[in-house]
XYZ file of C-alpha atoms in Angstrom:
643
model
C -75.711 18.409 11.805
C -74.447 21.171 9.265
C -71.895 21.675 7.356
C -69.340 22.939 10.004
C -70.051 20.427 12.199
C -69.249 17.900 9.642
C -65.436 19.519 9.405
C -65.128 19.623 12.783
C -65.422 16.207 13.407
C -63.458 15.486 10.974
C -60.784 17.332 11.882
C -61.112 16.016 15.614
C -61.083 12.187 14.058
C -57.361 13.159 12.016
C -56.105 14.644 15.397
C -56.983 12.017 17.450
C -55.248 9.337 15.011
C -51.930 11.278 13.875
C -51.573 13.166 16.979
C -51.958 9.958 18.923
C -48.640 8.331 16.767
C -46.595 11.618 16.878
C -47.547 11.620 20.819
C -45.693 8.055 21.503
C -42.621 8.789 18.728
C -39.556 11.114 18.925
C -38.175 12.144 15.994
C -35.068 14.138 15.057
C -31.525 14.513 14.058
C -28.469 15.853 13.999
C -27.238 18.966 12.746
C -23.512 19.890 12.508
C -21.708 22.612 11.066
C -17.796 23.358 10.651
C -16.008 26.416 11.407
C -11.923 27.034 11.594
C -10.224 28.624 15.088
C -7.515 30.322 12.577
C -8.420 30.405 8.842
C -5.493 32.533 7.672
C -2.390 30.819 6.462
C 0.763 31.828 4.346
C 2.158 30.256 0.998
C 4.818 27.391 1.758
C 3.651 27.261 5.180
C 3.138 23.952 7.416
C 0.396 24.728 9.612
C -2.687 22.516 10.767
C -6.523 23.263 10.440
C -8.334 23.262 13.483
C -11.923 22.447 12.387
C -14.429 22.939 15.249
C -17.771 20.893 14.654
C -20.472 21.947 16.286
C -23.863 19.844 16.951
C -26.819 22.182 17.004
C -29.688 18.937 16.212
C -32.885 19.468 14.934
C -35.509 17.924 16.536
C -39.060 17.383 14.930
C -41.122 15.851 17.443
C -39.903 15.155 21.396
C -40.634 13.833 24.146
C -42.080 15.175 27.741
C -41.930 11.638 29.336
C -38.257 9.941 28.264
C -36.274 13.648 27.823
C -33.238 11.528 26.892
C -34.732 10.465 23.999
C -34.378 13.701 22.531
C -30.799 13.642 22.712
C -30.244 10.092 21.748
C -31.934 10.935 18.128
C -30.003 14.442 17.622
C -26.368 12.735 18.886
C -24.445 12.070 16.387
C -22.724 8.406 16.903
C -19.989 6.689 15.308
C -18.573 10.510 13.284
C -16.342 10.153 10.645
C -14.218 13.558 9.499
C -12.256 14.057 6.476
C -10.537 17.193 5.371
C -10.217 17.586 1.674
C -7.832 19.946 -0.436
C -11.152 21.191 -2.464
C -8.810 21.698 -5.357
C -7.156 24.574 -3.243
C -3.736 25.432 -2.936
C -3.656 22.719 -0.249
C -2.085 19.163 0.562
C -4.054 17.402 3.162
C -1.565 15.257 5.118
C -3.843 13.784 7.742
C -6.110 11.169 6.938
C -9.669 10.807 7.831
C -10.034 10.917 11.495
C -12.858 9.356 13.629
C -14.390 11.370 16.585
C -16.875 8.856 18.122
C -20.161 10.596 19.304
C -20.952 14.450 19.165
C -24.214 14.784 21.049
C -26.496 18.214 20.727
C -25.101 21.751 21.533
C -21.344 20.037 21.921
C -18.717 21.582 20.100
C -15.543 19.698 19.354
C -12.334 20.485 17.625
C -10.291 18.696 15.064
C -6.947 19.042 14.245
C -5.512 18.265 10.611
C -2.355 18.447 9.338
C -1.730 20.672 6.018
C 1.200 22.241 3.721
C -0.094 25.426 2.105
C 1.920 24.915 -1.403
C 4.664 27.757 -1.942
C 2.981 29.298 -5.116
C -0.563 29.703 -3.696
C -2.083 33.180 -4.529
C -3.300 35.598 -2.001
C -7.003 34.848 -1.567
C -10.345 33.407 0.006
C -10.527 29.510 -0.699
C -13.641 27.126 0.374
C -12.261 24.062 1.785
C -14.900 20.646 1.833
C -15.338 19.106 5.029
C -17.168 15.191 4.919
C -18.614 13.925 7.708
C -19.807 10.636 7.807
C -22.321 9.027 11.021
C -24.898 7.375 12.315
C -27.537 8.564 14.332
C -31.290 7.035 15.620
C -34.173 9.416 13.459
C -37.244 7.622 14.739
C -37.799 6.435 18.736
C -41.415 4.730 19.932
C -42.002 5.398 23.416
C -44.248 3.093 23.579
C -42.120 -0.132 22.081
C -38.867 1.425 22.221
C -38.189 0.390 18.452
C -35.559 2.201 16.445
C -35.029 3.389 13.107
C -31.130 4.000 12.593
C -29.572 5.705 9.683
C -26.617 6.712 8.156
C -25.792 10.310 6.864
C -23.046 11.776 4.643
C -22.874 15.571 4.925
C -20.366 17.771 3.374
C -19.592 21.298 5.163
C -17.339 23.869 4.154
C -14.557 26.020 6.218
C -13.114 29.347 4.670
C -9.251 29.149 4.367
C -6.849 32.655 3.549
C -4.721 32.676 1.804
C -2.096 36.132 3.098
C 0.951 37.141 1.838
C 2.505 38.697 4.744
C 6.493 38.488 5.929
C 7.337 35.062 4.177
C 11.129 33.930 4.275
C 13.105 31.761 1.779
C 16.542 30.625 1.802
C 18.377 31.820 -1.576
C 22.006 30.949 -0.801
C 24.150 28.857 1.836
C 28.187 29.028 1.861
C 30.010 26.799 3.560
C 33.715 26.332 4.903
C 32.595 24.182 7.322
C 35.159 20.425 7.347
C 34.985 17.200 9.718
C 36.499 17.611 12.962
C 37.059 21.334 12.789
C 34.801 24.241 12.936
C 33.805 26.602 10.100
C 31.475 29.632 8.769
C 28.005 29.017 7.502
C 26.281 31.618 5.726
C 22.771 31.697 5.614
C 21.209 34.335 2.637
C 17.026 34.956 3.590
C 14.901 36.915 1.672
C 11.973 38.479 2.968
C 9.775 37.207 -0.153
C 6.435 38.478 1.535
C 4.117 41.671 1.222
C 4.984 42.869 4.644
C 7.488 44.381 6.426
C 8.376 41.898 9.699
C 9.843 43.335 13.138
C 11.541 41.698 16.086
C 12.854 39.082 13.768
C 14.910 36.206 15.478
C 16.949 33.888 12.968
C 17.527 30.366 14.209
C 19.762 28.210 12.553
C 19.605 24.538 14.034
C 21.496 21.690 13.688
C 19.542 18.517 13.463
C 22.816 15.801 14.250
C 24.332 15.431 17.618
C 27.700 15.545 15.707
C 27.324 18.965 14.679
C 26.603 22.079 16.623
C 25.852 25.799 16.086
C 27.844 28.333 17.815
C 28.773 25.738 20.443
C 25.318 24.745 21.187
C 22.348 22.546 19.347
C 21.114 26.082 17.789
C 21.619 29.251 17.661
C 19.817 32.952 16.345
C 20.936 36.406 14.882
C 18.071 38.959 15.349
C 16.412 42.242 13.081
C 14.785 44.700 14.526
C 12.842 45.747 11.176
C 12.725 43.501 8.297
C 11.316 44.933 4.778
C 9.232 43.121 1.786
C 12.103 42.261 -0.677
C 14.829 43.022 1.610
C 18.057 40.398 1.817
C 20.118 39.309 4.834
C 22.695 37.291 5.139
C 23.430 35.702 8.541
C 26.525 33.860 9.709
C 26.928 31.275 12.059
C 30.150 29.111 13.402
C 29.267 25.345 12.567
C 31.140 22.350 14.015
C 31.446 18.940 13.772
C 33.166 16.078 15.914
C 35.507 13.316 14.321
C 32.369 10.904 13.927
C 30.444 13.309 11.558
C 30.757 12.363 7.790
C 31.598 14.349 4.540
C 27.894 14.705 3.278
C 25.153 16.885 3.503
C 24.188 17.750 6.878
C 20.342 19.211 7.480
C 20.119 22.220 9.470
C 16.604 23.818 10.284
C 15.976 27.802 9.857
C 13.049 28.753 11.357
C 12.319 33.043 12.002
C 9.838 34.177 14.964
C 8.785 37.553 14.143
C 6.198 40.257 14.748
C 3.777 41.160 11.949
C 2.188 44.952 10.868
C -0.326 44.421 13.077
C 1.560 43.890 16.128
C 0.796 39.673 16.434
C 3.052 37.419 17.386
C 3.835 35.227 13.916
C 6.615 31.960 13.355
C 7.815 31.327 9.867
C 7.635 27.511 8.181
C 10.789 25.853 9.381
C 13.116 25.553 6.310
C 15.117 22.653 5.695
C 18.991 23.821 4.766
C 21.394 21.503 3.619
C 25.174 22.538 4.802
C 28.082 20.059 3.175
C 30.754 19.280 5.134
C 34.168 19.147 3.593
C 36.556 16.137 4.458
C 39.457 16.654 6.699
C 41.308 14.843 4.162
C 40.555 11.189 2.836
C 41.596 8.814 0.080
C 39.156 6.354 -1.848
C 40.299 3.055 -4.094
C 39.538 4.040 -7.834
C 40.719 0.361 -9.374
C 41.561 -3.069 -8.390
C 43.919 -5.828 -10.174
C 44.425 -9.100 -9.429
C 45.713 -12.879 -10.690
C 45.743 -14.772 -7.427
C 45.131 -18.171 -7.730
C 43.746 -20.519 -5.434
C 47.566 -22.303 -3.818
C 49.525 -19.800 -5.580
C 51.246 -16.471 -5.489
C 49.905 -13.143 -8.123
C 50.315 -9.505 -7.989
C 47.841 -7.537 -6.431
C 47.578 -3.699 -7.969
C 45.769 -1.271 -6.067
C 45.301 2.354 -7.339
C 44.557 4.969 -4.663
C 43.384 8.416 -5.330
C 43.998 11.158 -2.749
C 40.103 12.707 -2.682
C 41.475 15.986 -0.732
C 41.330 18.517 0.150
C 44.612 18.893 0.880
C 47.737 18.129 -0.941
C 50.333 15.588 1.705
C 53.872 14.630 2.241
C 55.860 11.159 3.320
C 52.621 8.904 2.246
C 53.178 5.701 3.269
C 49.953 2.586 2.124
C 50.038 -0.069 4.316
C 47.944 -3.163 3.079
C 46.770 -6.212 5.940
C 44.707 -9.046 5.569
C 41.822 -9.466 7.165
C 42.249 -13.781 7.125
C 45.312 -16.226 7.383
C 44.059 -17.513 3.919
C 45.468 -14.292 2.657
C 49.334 -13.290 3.216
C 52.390 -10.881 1.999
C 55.660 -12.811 1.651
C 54.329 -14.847 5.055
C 53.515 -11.936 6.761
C 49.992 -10.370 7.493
C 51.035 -7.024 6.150
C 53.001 -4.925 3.264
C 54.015 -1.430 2.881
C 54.973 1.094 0.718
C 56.400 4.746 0.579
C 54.622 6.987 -2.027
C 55.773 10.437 -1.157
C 54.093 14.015 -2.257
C 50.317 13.431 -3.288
C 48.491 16.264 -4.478
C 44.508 16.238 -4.495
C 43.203 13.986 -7.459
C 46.133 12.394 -8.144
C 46.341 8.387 -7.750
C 49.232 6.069 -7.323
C 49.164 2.744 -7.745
C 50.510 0.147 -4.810
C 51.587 -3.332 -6.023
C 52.064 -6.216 -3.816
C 52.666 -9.955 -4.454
C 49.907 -11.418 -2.485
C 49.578 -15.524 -1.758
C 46.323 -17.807 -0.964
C 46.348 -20.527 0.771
C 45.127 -24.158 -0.283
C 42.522 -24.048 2.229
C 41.162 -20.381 0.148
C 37.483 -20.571 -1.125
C 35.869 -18.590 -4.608
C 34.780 -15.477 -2.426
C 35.756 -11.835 -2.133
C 38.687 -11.818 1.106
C 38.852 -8.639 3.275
C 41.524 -6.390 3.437
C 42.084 -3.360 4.815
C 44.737 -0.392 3.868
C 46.216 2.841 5.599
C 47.313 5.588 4.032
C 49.822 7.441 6.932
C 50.810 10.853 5.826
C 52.207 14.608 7.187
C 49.851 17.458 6.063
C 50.723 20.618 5.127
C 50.619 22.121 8.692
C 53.471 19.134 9.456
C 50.752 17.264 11.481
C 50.961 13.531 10.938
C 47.439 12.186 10.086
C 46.120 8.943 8.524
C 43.101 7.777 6.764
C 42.415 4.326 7.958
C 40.093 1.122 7.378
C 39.962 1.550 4.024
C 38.076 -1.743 2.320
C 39.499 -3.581 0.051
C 38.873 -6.815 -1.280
C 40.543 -10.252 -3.167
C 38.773 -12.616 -4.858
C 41.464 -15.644 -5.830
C 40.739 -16.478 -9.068
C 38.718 -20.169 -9.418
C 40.526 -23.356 -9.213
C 36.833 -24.883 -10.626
C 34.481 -23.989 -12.620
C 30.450 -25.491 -13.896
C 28.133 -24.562 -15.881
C 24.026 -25.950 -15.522
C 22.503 -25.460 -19.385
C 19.632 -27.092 -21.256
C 17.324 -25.722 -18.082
C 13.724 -27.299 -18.654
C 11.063 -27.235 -15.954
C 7.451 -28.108 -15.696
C 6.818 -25.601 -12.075
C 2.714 -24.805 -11.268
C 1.869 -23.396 -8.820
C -0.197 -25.131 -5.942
C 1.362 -28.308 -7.767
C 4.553 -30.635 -7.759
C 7.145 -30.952 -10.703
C 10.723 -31.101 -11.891
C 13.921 -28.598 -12.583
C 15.752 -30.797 -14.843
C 19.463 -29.532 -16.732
C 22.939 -30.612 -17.299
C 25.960 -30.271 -15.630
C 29.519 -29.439 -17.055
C 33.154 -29.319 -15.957
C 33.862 -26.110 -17.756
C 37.150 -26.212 -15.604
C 40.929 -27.168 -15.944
C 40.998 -30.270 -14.275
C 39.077 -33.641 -13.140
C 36.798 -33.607 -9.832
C 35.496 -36.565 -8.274
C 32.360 -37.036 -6.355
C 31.033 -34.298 -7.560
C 27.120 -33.488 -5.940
C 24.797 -30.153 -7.024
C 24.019 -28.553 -4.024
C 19.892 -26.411 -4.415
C 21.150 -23.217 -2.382
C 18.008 -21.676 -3.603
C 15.822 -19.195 -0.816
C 12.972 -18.864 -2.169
C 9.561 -18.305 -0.615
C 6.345 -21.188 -1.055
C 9.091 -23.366 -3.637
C 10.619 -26.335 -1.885
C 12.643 -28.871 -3.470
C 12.181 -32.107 -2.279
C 15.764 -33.107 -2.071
C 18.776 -30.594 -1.916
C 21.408 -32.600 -3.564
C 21.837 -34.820 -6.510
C 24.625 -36.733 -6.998
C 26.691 -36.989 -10.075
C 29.873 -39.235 -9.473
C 33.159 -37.982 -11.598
C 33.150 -35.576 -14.110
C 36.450 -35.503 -16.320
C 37.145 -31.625 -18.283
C 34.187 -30.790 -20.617
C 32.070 -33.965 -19.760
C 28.651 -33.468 -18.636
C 25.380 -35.422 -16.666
C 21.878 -35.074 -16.309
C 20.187 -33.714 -12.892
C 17.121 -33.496 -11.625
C 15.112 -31.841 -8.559
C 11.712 -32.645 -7.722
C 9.993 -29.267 -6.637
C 7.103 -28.563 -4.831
C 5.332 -24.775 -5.474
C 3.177 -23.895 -2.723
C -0.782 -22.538 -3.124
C 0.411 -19.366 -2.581
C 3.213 -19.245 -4.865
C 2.872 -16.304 -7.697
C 3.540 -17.151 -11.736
C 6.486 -15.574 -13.108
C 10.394 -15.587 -13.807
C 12.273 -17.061 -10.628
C 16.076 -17.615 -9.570
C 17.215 -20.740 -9.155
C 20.981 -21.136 -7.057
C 23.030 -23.914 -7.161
C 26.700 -24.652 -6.036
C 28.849 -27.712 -7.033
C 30.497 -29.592 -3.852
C 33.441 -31.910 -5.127
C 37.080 -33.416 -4.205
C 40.246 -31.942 -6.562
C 42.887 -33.626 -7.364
C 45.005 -34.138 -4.179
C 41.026 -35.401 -2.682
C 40.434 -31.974 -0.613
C 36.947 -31.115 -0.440
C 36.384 -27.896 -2.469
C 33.279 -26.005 -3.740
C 32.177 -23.551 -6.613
C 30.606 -20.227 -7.062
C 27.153 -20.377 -7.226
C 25.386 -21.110 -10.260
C 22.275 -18.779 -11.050
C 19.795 -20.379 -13.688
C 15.962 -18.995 -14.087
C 13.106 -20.389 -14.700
C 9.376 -19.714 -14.887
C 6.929 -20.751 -12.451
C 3.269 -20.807 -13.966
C 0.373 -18.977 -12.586
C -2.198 -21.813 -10.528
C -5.184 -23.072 -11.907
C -8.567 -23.700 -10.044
C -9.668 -26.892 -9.433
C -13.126 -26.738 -10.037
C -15.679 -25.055 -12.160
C -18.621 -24.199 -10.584
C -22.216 -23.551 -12.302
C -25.293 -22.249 -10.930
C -28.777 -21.226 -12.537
C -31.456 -19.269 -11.058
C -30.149 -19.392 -7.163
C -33.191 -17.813 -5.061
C -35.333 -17.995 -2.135
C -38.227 -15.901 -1.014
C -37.732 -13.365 2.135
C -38.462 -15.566 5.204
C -38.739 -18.629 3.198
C -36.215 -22.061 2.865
C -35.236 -24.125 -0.213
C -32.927 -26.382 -1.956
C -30.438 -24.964 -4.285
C -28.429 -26.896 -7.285
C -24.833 -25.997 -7.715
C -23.115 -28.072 -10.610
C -19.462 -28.863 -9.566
C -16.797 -29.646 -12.285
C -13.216 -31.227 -12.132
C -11.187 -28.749 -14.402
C -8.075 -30.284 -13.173
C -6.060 -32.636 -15.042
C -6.021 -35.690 -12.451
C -8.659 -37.109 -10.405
C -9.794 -35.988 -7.247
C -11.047 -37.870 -5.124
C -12.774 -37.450 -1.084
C -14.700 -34.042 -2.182
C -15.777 -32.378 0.671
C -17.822 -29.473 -0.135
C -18.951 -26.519 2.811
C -21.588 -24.050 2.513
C -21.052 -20.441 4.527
C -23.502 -18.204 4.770
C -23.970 -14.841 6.460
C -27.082 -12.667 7.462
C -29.744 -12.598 6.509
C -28.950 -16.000 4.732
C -28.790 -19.235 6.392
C -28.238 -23.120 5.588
C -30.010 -25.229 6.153
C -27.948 -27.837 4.948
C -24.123 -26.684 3.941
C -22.404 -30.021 3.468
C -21.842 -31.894 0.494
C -19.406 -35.050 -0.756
C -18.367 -36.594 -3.607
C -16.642 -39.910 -4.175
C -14.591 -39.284 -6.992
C -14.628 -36.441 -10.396
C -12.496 -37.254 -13.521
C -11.046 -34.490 -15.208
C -13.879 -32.911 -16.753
C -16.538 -34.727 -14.668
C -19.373 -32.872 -13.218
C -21.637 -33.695 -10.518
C -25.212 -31.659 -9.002
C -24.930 -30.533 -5.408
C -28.014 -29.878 -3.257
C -27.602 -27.428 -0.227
C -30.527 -26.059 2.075
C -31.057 -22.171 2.499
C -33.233 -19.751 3.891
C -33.848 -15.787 4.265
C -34.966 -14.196 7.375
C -38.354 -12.276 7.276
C -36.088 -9.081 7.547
C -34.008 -9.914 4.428
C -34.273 -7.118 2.006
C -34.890 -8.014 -1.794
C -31.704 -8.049 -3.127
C -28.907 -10.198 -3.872
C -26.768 -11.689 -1.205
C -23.245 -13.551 -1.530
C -22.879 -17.045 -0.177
C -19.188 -18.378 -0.319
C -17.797 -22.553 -0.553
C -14.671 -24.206 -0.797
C -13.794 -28.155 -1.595
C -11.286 -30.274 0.364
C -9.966 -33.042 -1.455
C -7.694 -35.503 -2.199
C -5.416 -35.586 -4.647
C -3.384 -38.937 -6.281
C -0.351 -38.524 -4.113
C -2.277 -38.537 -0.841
C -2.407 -34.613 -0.183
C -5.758 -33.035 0.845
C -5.824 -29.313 0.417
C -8.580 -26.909 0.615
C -9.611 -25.145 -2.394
C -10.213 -21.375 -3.379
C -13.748 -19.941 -1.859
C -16.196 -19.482 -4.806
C -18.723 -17.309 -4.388
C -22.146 -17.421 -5.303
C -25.220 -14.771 -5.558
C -28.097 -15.420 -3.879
C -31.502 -13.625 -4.777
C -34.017 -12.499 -2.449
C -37.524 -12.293 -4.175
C -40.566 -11.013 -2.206
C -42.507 -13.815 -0.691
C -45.664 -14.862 -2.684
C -48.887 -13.629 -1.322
C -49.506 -11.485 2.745
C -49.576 -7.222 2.112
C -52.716 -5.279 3.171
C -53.274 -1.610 4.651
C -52.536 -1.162 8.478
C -55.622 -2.044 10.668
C -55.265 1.672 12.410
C -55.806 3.385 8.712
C -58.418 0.902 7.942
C -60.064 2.862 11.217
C -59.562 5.630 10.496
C -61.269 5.243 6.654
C -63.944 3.727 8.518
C -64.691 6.785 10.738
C -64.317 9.243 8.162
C -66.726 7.304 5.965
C -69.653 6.532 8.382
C -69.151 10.558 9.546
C -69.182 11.585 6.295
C -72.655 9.619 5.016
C -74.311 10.611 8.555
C -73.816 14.104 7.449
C -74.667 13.425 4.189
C -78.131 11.986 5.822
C -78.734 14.850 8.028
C -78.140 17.946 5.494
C -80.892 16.412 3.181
């Protein structure tokens, strides 16, 4: 056997063992690239990128017998597709998108929102395209096993940046009131580097109290439009009685032809178009000494906000409750006269409350009835006003101390004063507090009779929730009591703050050297410590685990832990033979019992878990072992020969 013999067989022996694995494996993956369907855009422009993906796969080794194997490892499964700004002249307004599965030769596209920013320059940007999927690289036709992965790819799409026709609103003037219809005009400027043809304005409005030329919208056209040219474009505007004297958005939008003969739409522009009133007044100042029972005078200054100047004005003031009245009637009213725009005048009424009145704001309402300068009668009415009687009681909560933890029960504690005029009787402090995870555990406290200036102690037992957060909180209160003729009355509320403190965790816990061996169980040692400042008692400790960590055993309990008492805890665990070397979380939580009887669950603690490689096993794979063999007793039998 010579030389060349020697190779050959050599050869043959590789060919029948590598060809023989490639034979019964299909191998491949996927292979996608992103293009745009329209890469041109225009400064200040709202457009969207349509980025097609397209799936070309790349396949290293297939398969005659199972074809669909082939496309199962170049399909792309689970795809993942984020546009990013690439430090363009670009915001990105639509977030990452997922497409599902994009299997070989398929071609898909993707629509994202963007806002090309109004000073981007003229020019050829790249823009970064990350895909994110999952896909199957290796298949065995013989077992069917599977070797998934997971690929991040980033492809780029070519954005331009042209500055045709471009439009921009430089002026708007307005004449336009409530209830009435006026002229809107609309300055544009053709701020682009090309001329634009067939232009059509719209102007739209964007309430259902407005309109535009008697319709929702309406357009003035151009038949050529140059770079740097200025039009100005008017359009009648109303409004209905319902609309308001504000700032009304209107759209402006121009569809227009470009050089090159294409069909082209402009950004819509937002255009703000105020409304002037058909003629209102507005309260500038309010005076009052009502009392509670008695009669005051009630001063109301009214300016007249325009934008006319009126005759005969007449201010009529009602109340809104029978607590409230004018001389016994529900109404008063007096003659002002001329009122030019900006002026005030100031309306003064005795006003009387009733015994039955309360410490709150009453509603009124006025009218102001007057003849514009046309001679048409007109009137501004429901104007809000308000009366707060001044208080027949007053109290005052100082020397505030509290002792509030969260996820634990304790005290408001402060003292009470008559800061008023006269003697109450059965006076009670009233929590009228709202707030969320703090509960008192009784809303009133009792206090008995409190004579001018005298003062007594109170006290709330409060319980802050678990999920209460530390910090400053409000605490309202009202006083309920009986005045002097023995008629039930009640006080402002009484605003005090205090601080709630941040929770504290029960336990400590302490671990050293937590491990186990892939495919292998133990016992693990977790040291558990009471860090509280009572004892706990009934400890009830849980073990979860997830893959590829199990327990074995994942229960625990302890009598009783002092504060600052410790105690060893033994759970079970194991790895799967699959586990990777690495370390793995495993998470517990303690329910217990605390002196007062409650039982709540704890925090989770977590705890790392290290996966070492199991002791001992390894060795080469029987088919190379072959195949070493082969070449070895081929190679000294042509040793033996050639000599």
């Amino acid at each position: 056997m010579n030389s060349r013999t020697l190779l050959t067989l050599a050869v043959v022996a590789l060919l029948l063992l590598v060809p023989g694995i490639a034979a019964g494996a299909v191998v491949g993956s996927p292979d996608i690239t992103a293009t745009l369907t329209d890469s041109t855009v225009v400064p200040g422009e709202e457009t969207r990128f349509d980025v097609v993906l397209t799936n070309t796969g790349s396949l290293d080794t297939a398969s005659a017998r199972n074809p669909n194997y082939n496309s199962q490892v170049t399909t792309a499964r689970g795809l993942q597709v984020d546009v990013l700004d690439g430090g363009g002249p670009f915001t990105i307004t639509t977030e990452q998108q997922v497409y599902g599965s994009l299997p070989e030769t398929t071609t898909q596209p993707i629509s994202f929102n963007v806002v090309v920013h109004d000073d981007a320059e003229p020019g050829t940007y790249r823009v970064p395209v990350d895909l994110k999927y999952k896909y199957t690289e290796y298949i065995s036709e013989t077992t069917g096993d599977r070797d998934e992965r997971t690929a991040t790819t980033r492809e780029y799409v070519t954005v331009k940046v042209s500055d045709r026709a471009k439009f921009d609103v430089t002026d708007v003037d307005s004449n336009a009131r409530v209830a009435s219809t006026g002229t809107v005009a609309v300055t544009v400027e053709n701020t682009g580097s090309e001329a634009a043809s067939d232009a059509s304005v719209a102007f739209e409005a964007s309430s259902s109290d407005l309109s535009v030329g008697g319709q929702q919208a309406s357009s003035r056209y151009v038949s050529q439009w140059e770079p740097g040219e200025v039009r100005t474009f008017r359009y009648r505007v109303g409004s209905t009685a319902n609309a308001e004297a504000d700032s009304y958005e209107f759209d402006l939008s121009v569809n227009f032809e470009d050089e090159d003969g294409a069909d082209r739409s402009s950004a819509r522009q937002s255009v703000g178009v105020d409304l002037e009133r058909e003629q209102t007044f507005s309260v500038t100042d309010l005076e009052s000494d009502v009392s509670i029972g008695d009669t005051g005078t009630y001063n109301v200054t009214f300016r007249n906000d325009g934008p006319v100047a009126v005759n005969d004005a007449t201010v009529q003031i009602t109340s809104q409750s029978s607590d409230i009245s004018f001389s016994g009637s529900e109404s008063s009213t007096q003659y002002v006269g001329a009122w030019q725009p900006g002026e005030t005048r100031t309306v003064r009424v005795e006003a009387t409350t009733s015994e039955d009145a309360q410490v709150r704001p009453y509603a009124l309402v006025a009218t102001v009835g007057y003849t514009d300068p046309e001679g048409d009668a007109g009137a501004d009415e429901n104007i809000q006003l308000g009366l707060q009687p001044e208080p027949e009681q007053t109290f005052s909560l100082t020397d505030v101390e509290s002792n509030l933890r969260a996820g634990d029960d304790g005290r408001l504690n402060a003292t009470l004063t008559n800061t008023g005029r006269n003697t109450v009787r059965n006076v009670v402090l009233v929590w009228r507090s709202d707030n969320t995870n703090i509960s008192p555990q009784k809303t009133e406290y009792a206090v008995g009779d409190l004579e001018p200036g005298a003062s007594a102690e109170v006290s709330f037992g409060v319980d802050i929730s678990d999920g209460a957060e530390g910090g400053p909180r409000q605490f309202d209160f009202a006083t309920r009591y009986r005045n002097r003729e023995g008629d039930r009355r009640e006080s402002d509320t009484i605003e005090i703050q205090q601080s709630v403190a941040d929770g504290t965790d029960e336990f400590r816990l302490d671990t050293t050297d937590v491990n186990v061996s892939v495919g292998q169980s133990k016992t693990i040692e977790l040291t558990i410590t009471n860090v509280d400042t009572e004892r706990l008692t009934n400890i009830e400790a849980k073990l979860f685990t997830d893959s590829p960590i199990s327990a074995t055993d994942d229960e625990a309990f302890i009598a009783s832990l002092e504060p600052g008492e410790s105690e060893t805890l033994t759970f079970g665990i194991s790895a799967s033979g699959t586990a990777m070397q690495k370390t793995y979380p495993i998470s517990m939580d303690f329910q217990y019992e605390e002196p007062d009887g409650d039982t709540p669950v704890s925090d989770t603690y977590r705890v790392p878990i290290s996966v070492t490689e199991r002791s001992g096993g390894g060795g080469l794979p029987l088919g190379l072992i072959g195949a070493v063999v082969l070449l070895s007793v081929l190679a000294v039998a042509g040793y033996i020969r050639y000599r």
